[in-house]
Coordinates of C-alpha atoms in Angstrom, one line a residue:
Chain X
M28 CA -57.4 101.0 116.4
N29 CA -56.9 103.6 119.1
A30 CA -58.2 101.4 121.8
P31 CA -56.3 102.7 124.8
V32 CA -57.6 106.1 124.7
D33 CA -61.1 105.5 123.8
F34 CA -61.6 102.3 126.2
A35 CA -60.3 104.5 128.9
K36 CA -63.7 106.1 128.7
S37 CA -65.7 103.2 129.5
Y38 CA -65.5 100.8 132.6
S39 CA -68.0 99.0 134.9
S40 CA -67.8 98.9 138.5
A41 CA -67.5 96.3 141.1
A42 CA -70.9 94.3 142.1
D43 CA -72.8 96.7 144.3
S44 CA -72.9 95.4 147.7
L45 CA -76.8 95.2 147.9
T46 CA -78.0 94.4 144.5
G47 CA -75.3 92.5 143.1
Y48 CA -75.2 94.0 140.0
R49 CA -72.4 96.1 138.2
S50 CA -72.8 99.7 136.5
F51 CA -71.1 100.7 133.8
K52 CA -69.6 104.2 132.2
L53 CA -69.3 104.8 128.6
G54 CA -68.3 108.3 127.7
S55 CA -70.9 110.9 129.6
F56 CA -73.4 108.2 130.2
G57 CA -73.7 106.2 133.4
F58 CA -75.9 102.8 133.6
R59 CA -77.2 101.3 136.8
R60 CA -79.6 98.7 137.6
D61 CA -81.5 98.1 140.6
E62 CA -84.5 95.4 141.3
Y63 CA -87.0 97.0 138.6
F64 CA -85.4 99.9 136.7
A65 CA -82.2 100.8 134.5
H66 CA -80.9 104.4 135.1
I67 CA -79.1 106.3 132.5
T68 CA -77.4 109.0 133.5
W69 CA -75.6 111.9 131.5
T70 CA -74.6 115.8 131.7
T71 CA -76.2 118.1 129.4
R72 CA -74.7 120.1 126.8
D73 CA -74.6 123.2 129.1
G74 CA -73.1 121.1 132.3
R75 CA -76.3 120.2 134.4
P76 CA -76.8 116.3 135.2
L77 CA -79.9 114.7 133.8
S78 CA -81.2 111.2 134.6
H79 CA -83.7 108.7 132.7
T80 CA -85.4 105.6 134.3
M81 CA -86.7 102.5 132.2
D82 CA -88.3 99.3 133.1
V83 CA -85.5 97.0 133.3
G84 CA -87.3 94.3 131.5
A85 CA -88.2 96.9 128.6
F86 CA -84.4 97.8 128.8
L87 CA -82.7 94.5 128.4
S88 CA -85.2 93.6 125.7
A89 CA -84.0 96.7 123.9
L90 CA -80.3 96.2 124.8
M91 CA -80.7 92.6 123.3
R92 CA -82.0 93.4 120.1
D93 CA -79.3 96.2 119.6
V94 CA -76.5 93.7 120.5
A95 CA -77.9 91.0 118.5
W96 CA -78.2 93.2 115.3
G97 CA -74.9 94.8 115.9
F98 CA -76.9 98.2 116.2
F99 CA -79.2 97.4 112.8
Y100 CA -79.7 99.9 110.3
G101 CA -80.1 103.5 111.3
G102 CA -81.6 104.4 114.5
V103 CA -82.6 101.8 117.5
N104 CA -84.4 103.9 120.1
F105 CA -84.9 102.0 123.2
D106 CA -87.9 104.3 124.3
D107 CA -88.6 107.9 123.3
V108 CA -85.3 109.4 125.1
I109 CA -82.3 106.7 124.9
G110 CA -81.1 105.1 121.9
T111 CA -78.0 104.5 119.3
V112 CA -77.5 105.3 115.8
N113 CA -75.3 103.2 113.5
H114 CA -72.8 104.6 111.4
Y115 CA -71.5 101.1 110.4
S116 CA -68.1 101.6 111.8
S117 CA -68.9 103.7 114.6
V118 CA -72.2 104.3 116.8
D119 CA -74.0 107.5 118.2
L120 CA -75.3 106.6 121.8
Q121 CA -77.9 109.4 122.5
A122 CA -80.3 110.6 125.2
G123 CA -83.1 113.3 124.2
H124 CA -81.5 113.8 120.9
F125 CA -84.6 112.6 118.9
N126 CA -87.3 114.0 121.2
G127 CA -88.7 117.4 120.4
T128 CA -89.3 118.4 123.9
M129 CA -85.9 118.0 125.3
K130 CA -83.7 118.8 122.1
E131 CA -85.5 122.4 122.4
A132 CA -84.7 122.3 125.9
G133 CA -81.2 121.7 125.1
V134 CA -81.0 118.6 127.6
D135 CA -80.2 116.2 124.9
L136 CA -76.7 114.5 124.4
L137 CA -75.3 112.7 121.5
E138 CA -71.7 111.2 121.8
N139 CA -70.0 108.7 119.1
F140 CA -68.3 105.6 119.8
P141 CA -66.1 103.3 117.9
T142 CA -68.6 100.1 117.3
D143 CA -66.0 97.8 119.0
Q144 CA -66.1 100.0 122.3
I145 CA -69.8 100.2 122.8
R146 CA -70.2 96.7 121.7
V147 CA -68.2 95.8 124.5
V148 CA -69.6 97.6 127.0
F149 CA -73.5 96.6 125.7
E150 CA -72.6 92.8 125.9
D151 CA -70.8 93.1 129.3
M152 CA -74.2 95.3 130.5
L153 CA -76.3 92.6 129.3
D154 CA -74.5 89.9 130.4
D155 CA -74.4 91.3 134.0
W156 CA -78.0 92.4 134.2
T157 CA -79.5 89.4 132.8
N158 CA -80.4 86.7 135.4
A159 CA -80.9 83.1 135.2
G160 CA -84.2 82.3 134.1
Y161 CA -84.9 85.4 132.3
D162 CA -84.5 85.4 128.2
P163 CA -84.6 89.0 126.8
F164 CA -85.3 87.5 123.1
A165 CA -88.7 85.8 124.4
A166 CA -92.2 87.1 124.7
P167 CA -93.3 87.8 128.1
Q168 CA -95.3 84.7 128.5
E169 CA -92.4 82.5 127.4
T170 CA -90.0 83.4 130.0
G171 CA -89.4 84.3 133.6
Q172 CA -88.9 87.8 135.3
P173 CA -85.9 90.5 134.8
Y174 CA -86.5 91.7 138.3
G175 CA -85.1 91.3 141.8
R176 CA -81.1 91.2 142.9
K177 CA -78.7 89.3 140.8
N178 CA -79.0 85.6 140.5
G179 CA -77.0 83.9 138.0
H180 CA -76.9 84.5 134.2
N181 CA -78.5 83.5 130.8
K182 CA -75.6 83.4 128.6
A183 CA -77.2 80.8 126.3
A184 CA -80.2 83.0 125.8
I185 CA -78.0 86.3 125.1
T186 CA -75.3 84.8 122.6
R187 CA -77.3 83.2 120.1
A188 CA -76.0 83.8 116.5
R189 CA -78.0 86.0 114.1
E190 CA -79.0 83.7 111.4
L191 CA -78.0 84.8 107.9
A192 CA -78.7 82.9 105.0
T193 CA -76.1 83.8 101.9
R194 CA -78.6 82.5 98.9
C195 CA -81.7 80.5 100.4
V196 CA -82.3 78.5 103.6
G197 CA -81.5 75.0 103.2
L198 CA -79.2 74.8 100.2
K199 CA -76.1 72.6 100.8
D200 CA -73.5 75.0 102.9
D201 CA -76.0 77.4 103.6
L202 CA -78.3 78.4 106.6
A203 CA -79.8 74.7 107.7
L204 CA -83.6 74.0 108.4
R205 CA -84.8 74.2 111.8
T206 CA -85.7 71.1 113.3
D207 CA -86.5 69.3 116.8
D208 CA -83.0 68.0 116.8
R209 CA -81.5 71.2 116.2
G210 CA -83.1 72.6 119.3
A211 CA -85.9 74.3 117.2
P212 CA -89.4 73.1 118.2
V213 CA -92.7 74.5 117.1
N214 CA -93.7 77.3 119.3
R215 CA -96.7 76.9 120.9
Q216 CA -98.7 79.7 119.3
F217 CA -98.0 77.8 115.9
A218 CA -98.9 74.5 116.8
D219 CA -101.2 74.3 113.7
V220 CA -99.0 75.4 111.2
P221 CA -98.3 72.8 108.7
Q222 CA -94.6 71.3 108.4
D223 CA -94.5 69.6 105.2
A224 CA -91.8 70.0 102.8
P225 CA -92.3 70.9 99.5
E226 CA -92.6 68.2 96.9
L227 CA -89.2 68.3 95.0
H228 CA -88.8 66.2 91.6
P229 CA -85.2 67.0 90.3
E230 CA -83.7 65.3 87.4
P231 CA -80.6 63.7 88.0
G232 CA -77.7 66.3 88.6
F233 CA -80.0 69.2 89.5
E234 CA -80.9 68.2 93.1
S235 CA -78.9 71.5 94.5
E236 CA -80.8 73.8 91.9
V237 CA -84.3 72.5 92.1
H238 CA -85.0 73.8 95.9
A239 CA -87.8 75.1 97.6
F240 CA -88.8 75.1 101.5
N241 CA -91.4 75.2 104.0
L242 CA -90.9 79.2 105.1
F243 CA -93.8 79.2 107.3
A244 CA -92.6 75.8 109.1
F245 CA -89.4 77.5 109.4
L246 CA -90.6 80.5 111.0
S247 CA -93.0 78.4 113.3
R248 CA -89.7 77.2 114.7
S249 CA -88.2 80.3 115.6
Q250 CA -86.9 80.8 119.2
V251 CA -86.9 84.5 119.5
T252 CA -89.3 87.2 118.6
W253 CA -88.6 90.5 116.7
N254 CA -85.4 89.2 115.3
P255 CA -85.1 89.4 111.5
S256 CA -82.8 86.7 109.9
F257 CA -82.0 86.3 106.2
T258 CA -83.9 83.5 104.2
S259 CA -83.4 84.3 100.7
V260 CA -81.0 86.9 98.9
V261 CA -81.2 88.6 95.2
K262 CA -78.3 91.0 95.0
H263 CA -78.7 93.3 98.0
S264 CA -82.8 92.3 98.3
Y265 CA -82.9 90.7 101.7
M266 CA -85.8 88.7 102.6
C267 CA -85.7 89.0 106.7
P268 CA -88.9 87.1 108.1
T269 CA -89.0 87.0 111.8
T270 CA -92.0 85.8 114.4
E271 CA -93.5 88.9 116.4
E272 CA -95.2 88.6 119.8
H273 CA -96.0 91.1 122.4
I274 CA -94.2 94.6 121.6
L275 CA -91.3 95.2 119.3
P276 CA -88.9 96.4 122.2
I277 CA -87.4 99.2 120.3
M278 CA -88.6 102.0 117.8
H279 CA -86.8 101.6 114.6
S280 CA -85.6 104.5 112.7
N281 CA -84.3 103.1 109.3
D282 CA -81.8 105.3 107.5
R283 CA -83.7 104.0 104.5
V284 CA -87.0 102.9 103.4
E285 CA -88.2 99.3 104.3
W286 CA -91.1 97.1 103.8
F287 CA -93.5 95.1 105.8
F288 CA -95.4 91.9 104.3
Q289 CA -97.7 90.5 107.3
M290 CA -98.0 86.8 106.6
S291 CA -100.0 85.7 109.1
D292 CA -102.1 87.2 112.0
S293 CA -101.9 90.9 112.8
I294 CA -99.4 93.7 113.9
D295 CA -100.3 97.3 114.7
W296 CA -97.5 99.8 114.4
D297 CA -97.3 103.1 115.8
C298 CA -95.3 105.5 113.2
A299 CA -93.8 108.6 114.6
D300 CA -91.5 111.3 113.0
K301 CA -88.1 109.9 113.8
T302 CA -86.5 113.8 114.4
T303 CA -88.9 114.4 117.1
G304 CA -91.2 111.9 117.9
K305 CA -94.3 113.8 116.7
P306 CA -97.0 110.9 115.8
L307 CA -97.8 110.4 112.3
A308 CA -99.8 107.0 111.4
R309 CA -101.3 103.9 112.6
V310 CA -100.7 101.0 110.1
I311 CA -103.1 98.1 110.8
M312 CA -101.5 95.0 109.2
K313 CA -103.4 91.7 108.4
A314 CA -102.4 88.5 106.6
G315 CA -101.5 89.5 103.1
D316 CA -101.1 93.3 103.7
M317 CA -97.9 95.1 102.6
A318 CA -96.7 98.5 103.8
A319 CA -93.8 100.5 103.7
M320 CA -92.2 102.4 106.3
P321 CA -90.9 106.0 105.1
A322 CA -87.2 106.8 105.7
Y323 CA -88.6 109.7 107.9
C324 CA -90.6 107.5 110.2
R325 CA -89.9 105.5 113.4
H326 CA -91.8 102.6 113.8
Q327 CA -93.1 100.1 116.9
G328 CA -95.0 97.0 116.4
Y329 CA -97.5 95.5 118.8
S330 CA -98.3 91.7 117.9
P331 CA -101.0 90.5 120.2
K332 CA -100.6 86.5 119.0
R333 CA -97.2 85.2 117.5
S334 CA -97.5 86.1 113.9
M335 CA -95.3 85.8 110.9
L336 CA -93.9 89.0 109.4
L337 CA -91.6 89.6 106.5
V338 CA -89.4 92.3 106.8
W339 CA -88.0 93.3 103.4
E340 CA -84.7 95.2 103.4
N341 CA -82.6 96.9 100.6
G342 CA -79.2 96.0 102.0
S343 CA -77.1 98.4 99.7
P344 CA -74.2 99.9 101.4
K345 CA -74.7 103.1 99.3
L346 CA -78.2 103.8 99.9
V347 CA -77.9 105.2 103.2
Y348 CA -75.4 107.8 101.9
E349 CA -77.8 108.3 98.7
I350 CA -80.8 109.2 101.2
A351 CA -78.6 111.4 103.4
N352 CA -77.4 113.4 100.1
G353 CA -81.2 113.3 99.0
E354 CA -80.4 111.2 95.9
A355 CA -82.7 108.6 97.1
P356 CA -86.3 109.3 98.3
E357 CA -87.8 108.8 101.9
V358 CA -90.9 107.6 100.4
P359 CA -90.4 104.8 98.0
V360 CA -93.1 105.3 95.4
A361 CA -95.3 108.3 94.3
F362 CA -98.9 108.0 92.7
Chain Z
M5 CA -104.1 72.8 130.1
T6 CA -102.7 73.9 126.7
V7 CA -104.0 76.9 125.3
K8 CA -105.1 76.6 121.6
Y9 CA -104.0 78.8 119.0
E10 CA -105.4 79.6 115.5
T11 CA -103.0 81.0 113.1
K12 CA -104.5 83.0 110.7
F13 CA -103.8 83.1 106.9
G14 CA -105.3 84.8 104.4
S15 CA -106.5 83.5 100.9
M16 CA -108.2 84.7 97.6
K17 CA -111.4 83.5 99.0
S18 CA -110.8 84.7 102.5
Y19 CA -108.8 87.6 103.6
E20 CA -109.2 90.8 105.9
K21 CA -107.6 93.7 105.0
G22 CA -106.0 96.2 107.4
R23 CA -105.4 100.0 106.7
V24 CA -103.4 103.1 107.5
E25 CA -105.0 105.1 110.3
P26 CA -103.4 108.7 109.6
I27 CA -102.5 110.8 112.4
S28 CA -100.8 113.5 110.7
D29 CA -99.4 112.0 107.5
D30 CA -100.0 111.1 104.0
V31 CA -101.5 107.6 103.9
K32 CA -100.1 107.2 100.1
H33 CA -96.5 107.3 101.7
Y34 CA -97.1 103.9 103.3
A35 CA -98.2 102.3 99.7
F36 CA -100.5 100.0 101.7
S37 CA -101.7 97.1 100.0
N38 CA -102.8 93.4 100.1
C39 CA -101.6 90.6 98.0
F40 CA -105.1 88.7 97.9
D41 CA -106.9 91.9 97.2
I42 CA -104.4 92.6 93.9
A43 CA -104.4 89.0 92.9
N44 CA -108.0 89.1 92.8
K45 CA -108.0 92.1 90.4
S46 CA -105.0 90.9 88.3
K47 CA -104.6 89.2 85.1
P48 CA -103.1 85.6 85.2
Y49 CA -99.3 85.8 85.6
E50 CA -99.3 90.1 85.6
K51 CA -96.2 91.1 87.6
V52 CA -97.7 93.7 89.7
V53 CA -95.1 95.3 91.8
F54 CA -96.4 95.8 95.4
G55 CA -93.1 96.7 97.2
K56 CA -90.5 98.6 95.6
N57 CA -86.6 99.7 97.0
Q58 CA -84.8 101.0 94.3
I59 CA -83.8 98.4 91.7
Y60 CA -85.4 95.5 93.8
V61 CA -89.0 94.6 93.8
L62 CA -91.8 92.5 95.5
E63 CA -94.3 91.5 92.9
A64 CA -97.9 89.9 93.8
I65 CA -98.8 87.7 91.0
R66 CA -102.2 85.8 90.2
A67 CA -101.2 82.2 89.5
E68 CA -103.9 80.7 87.3
G69 CA -103.5 78.0 84.7
V70 CA -100.3 77.6 82.8
S71 CA -98.0 80.9 82.6
P72 CA -95.3 81.7 79.8
W73 CA -91.6 80.5 80.3
F74 CA -89.8 83.2 82.1
T75 CA -85.8 83.5 82.4
C76 CA -83.6 86.0 84.4
A77 CA -80.0 86.8 85.0
H78 CA -80.1 86.7 88.5
D79 CA -81.9 84.2 91.2
E80 CA -85.3 85.0 91.9
F81 CA -87.5 83.4 94.6
A82 CA -91.3 82.8 94.6
L83 CA -93.3 82.5 97.8
N84 CA -96.8 80.9 97.6
M85 CA -99.4 82.2 99.6
D86 CA -102.4 80.4 98.4
T87 CA -103.3 77.1 96.9
D88 CA -101.0 74.5 95.2
V89 CA -98.7 75.9 92.5
E90 CA -96.3 73.7 90.5
V91 CA -92.7 75.5 89.0
H92 CA -91.1 73.6 86.2
L93 CA -87.4 74.3 85.2
I94 CA -85.5 73.9 82.4
K95 CA -81.6 74.6 82.2
L96 CA -81.3 76.8 79.2
D97 CA -79.0 76.6 76.3
A98 CA -76.7 79.4 76.3
A99 CA -78.6 80.7 73.2
Q100 CA -81.7 81.5 74.9
T101 CA -80.2 83.1 78.3
V102 CA -80.3 86.8 78.9
P103 CA -77.3 88.1 77.1
N104 CA -76.5 90.7 79.4
T105 CA -75.5 89.2 82.7
E106 CA -76.4 92.6 84.6
K107 CA -79.8 92.8 83.4
N108 CA -82.5 93.3 86.3
G109 CA -85.6 91.3 86.3
A110 CA -87.4 88.4 84.5
V111 CA -88.0 88.3 80.7
L112 CA -89.9 86.0 78.4
V113 CA -88.0 83.1 76.6
Q114 CA -88.5 83.6 73.1
G115 CA -89.9 80.5 71.8
E116 CA -90.0 77.1 73.1
P117 CA -87.1 76.8 75.9
Q118 CA -84.3 74.7 74.8
G119 CA -82.6 72.8 77.2
Q120 CA -81.9 69.9 79.7
K121 CA -85.1 69.3 81.8
M122 CA -84.3 70.0 85.4
G123 CA -87.3 68.8 87.2
W124 CA -90.3 70.5 89.0
M125 CA -91.5 71.3 92.3
K126 CA -94.9 71.7 94.1
L127 CA -95.4 74.6 96.2
K128 CA -98.0 74.9 98.9
R129 CA -98.9 78.0 100.9
G130 CA -96.0 79.1 103.0
H131 CA -93.5 77.2 100.3
Q132 CA -90.6 79.1 99.1
G133 CA -88.9 78.1 95.9
M134 CA -85.8 79.1 94.2
L135 CA -85.7 80.3 90.5
P136 CA -82.2 79.7 89.6
K137 CA -80.5 82.5 87.4
N138 CA -80.5 81.5 84.0
T139 CA -83.0 78.8 83.8
A140 CA -86.3 79.0 82.1
Y141 CA -89.4 78.5 84.6
Q142 CA -93.2 77.9 84.0
F143 CA -95.9 77.9 86.8
R144 CA -98.9 76.0 86.6
A145 CA -101.8 76.4 88.9
A146 CA -105.1 74.2 89.0
E147 CA -107.0 77.0 90.8
P148 CA -106.3 80.7 91.2
S149 CA -103.3 81.0 93.8
V150 CA -101.1 84.3 95.0
L151 CA -97.3 84.1 94.3
V152 CA -94.7 86.6 96.0
L153 CA -91.7 87.0 93.8
Q154 CA -88.5 88.4 95.1
T155 CA -86.9 89.9 92.3
C156 CA -85.6 93.1 90.5
Q157 CA -87.5 95.5 89.0
G158 CA -87.7 94.4 85.0
D159 CA -89.3 94.8 81.5
L160 CA -92.5 92.6 82.6
S161 CA -93.0 94.6 86.1
V162 CA -96.2 96.4 86.3
E163 CA -96.7 99.5 88.4
K164 CA -100.2 100.5 89.2
W165 CA -100.0 101.8 92.8
A166 CA -103.0 103.9 92.1
D167 CA -105.0 101.0 91.6
I168 CA -103.9 98.8 94.6
C169 CA -103.0 101.0 97.2
Q170 CA -105.2 103.1 100.3
S171 CA -105.1 106.8 99.0
A172 CA -107.2 108.3 101.6

């Protein structure tokens, strides 16, 4: 790793004497927070200074997902200006690059960083800017405020490990079921979800192969919102269900087709062109509905009540390159 | 005071379908369907593809009565979305397993399944069962129900997108 050169391009400041927060620099980008906002600054390609402001709660919720997902699949847009693009060993940080107007005006900027470098800066920023009592992984009704001056930290909330089954939840040596004892009580908005386990009647010797679990009960005990976790795996087909409440804190521009299967309640999705941000469609999903997200769109969901969503991913490492080469379609089926 | 919430699940008898509201796109690109709607229009144990990503599929299956015996060279998983379904499993003798270990998707077991009984399970709504590779499995449902199968596209997979998806 060429760390000495690359890491010299990023640093954090001492704590600000008034607000108590550190500011950060990553390549040509600067990050600073005050009592209400995150401020992002950069120098445009033709040398002019430009800045962007986000509500700090919205910024930290987005940063939380990007950190927890290891930059995820494809583009993670914090809003219609700021975001990252995952290349799986390096990551682009961009401002205005996927905003039609800013791109046309030439005021956008995109810089590529080794994954380890951007990860360290993002983790430090998330830690420094998240105060005691605020959980950026929770829905707004479940947690305290992100606002005000520096006040402690919430390391436990921001360092939760991503939960990934290798074959199926509940199997021996695989991702464990969620229980009260493991610190995963039923969420208040899923209090009516049945918690009974499937009846299993294995013959002697087949106890580990005759296997089922209560997926809806497992999800009712999710401690976080908008966080796809693997529950069952067939080759590179990953079931990644998650519980959703309030707004998906990012707009996701996948580099491949993904599918949504709504398992309870409802979510409304805004879909827009991932290159320009131009609105394309609204997708209104209720229990039992299935929809593809074409690889050309970016999407952001709104869930009025905590709901159960199955995100279905093809995790094949070849797929992104097949789409880029035109070998894989951006639309999954034609009819 | 505790606020009460009602979690809304669907069933073949009671579901509400959403839709794509187009702004500047072709709604067909979203392949929008509903598993209860599909099951209501399907034959028992017809494996209707309602999600497809290259070789991988999700199938919406109407479970009603006793299914044929299926087997597969890779793991599959069945998620029950409606009323109770039993799954019976037999460890297939080598002669009846899929000869090509790389073959994708489920096939019908030829003749009666031969092998050791592994046991059975009862899946209620929201329960997901594993269908381990090289076993024979059979579904039994007293009342019509809906299974979502996580698998690869195979010989028995039925694609009829125009019949199941919103087109305008």
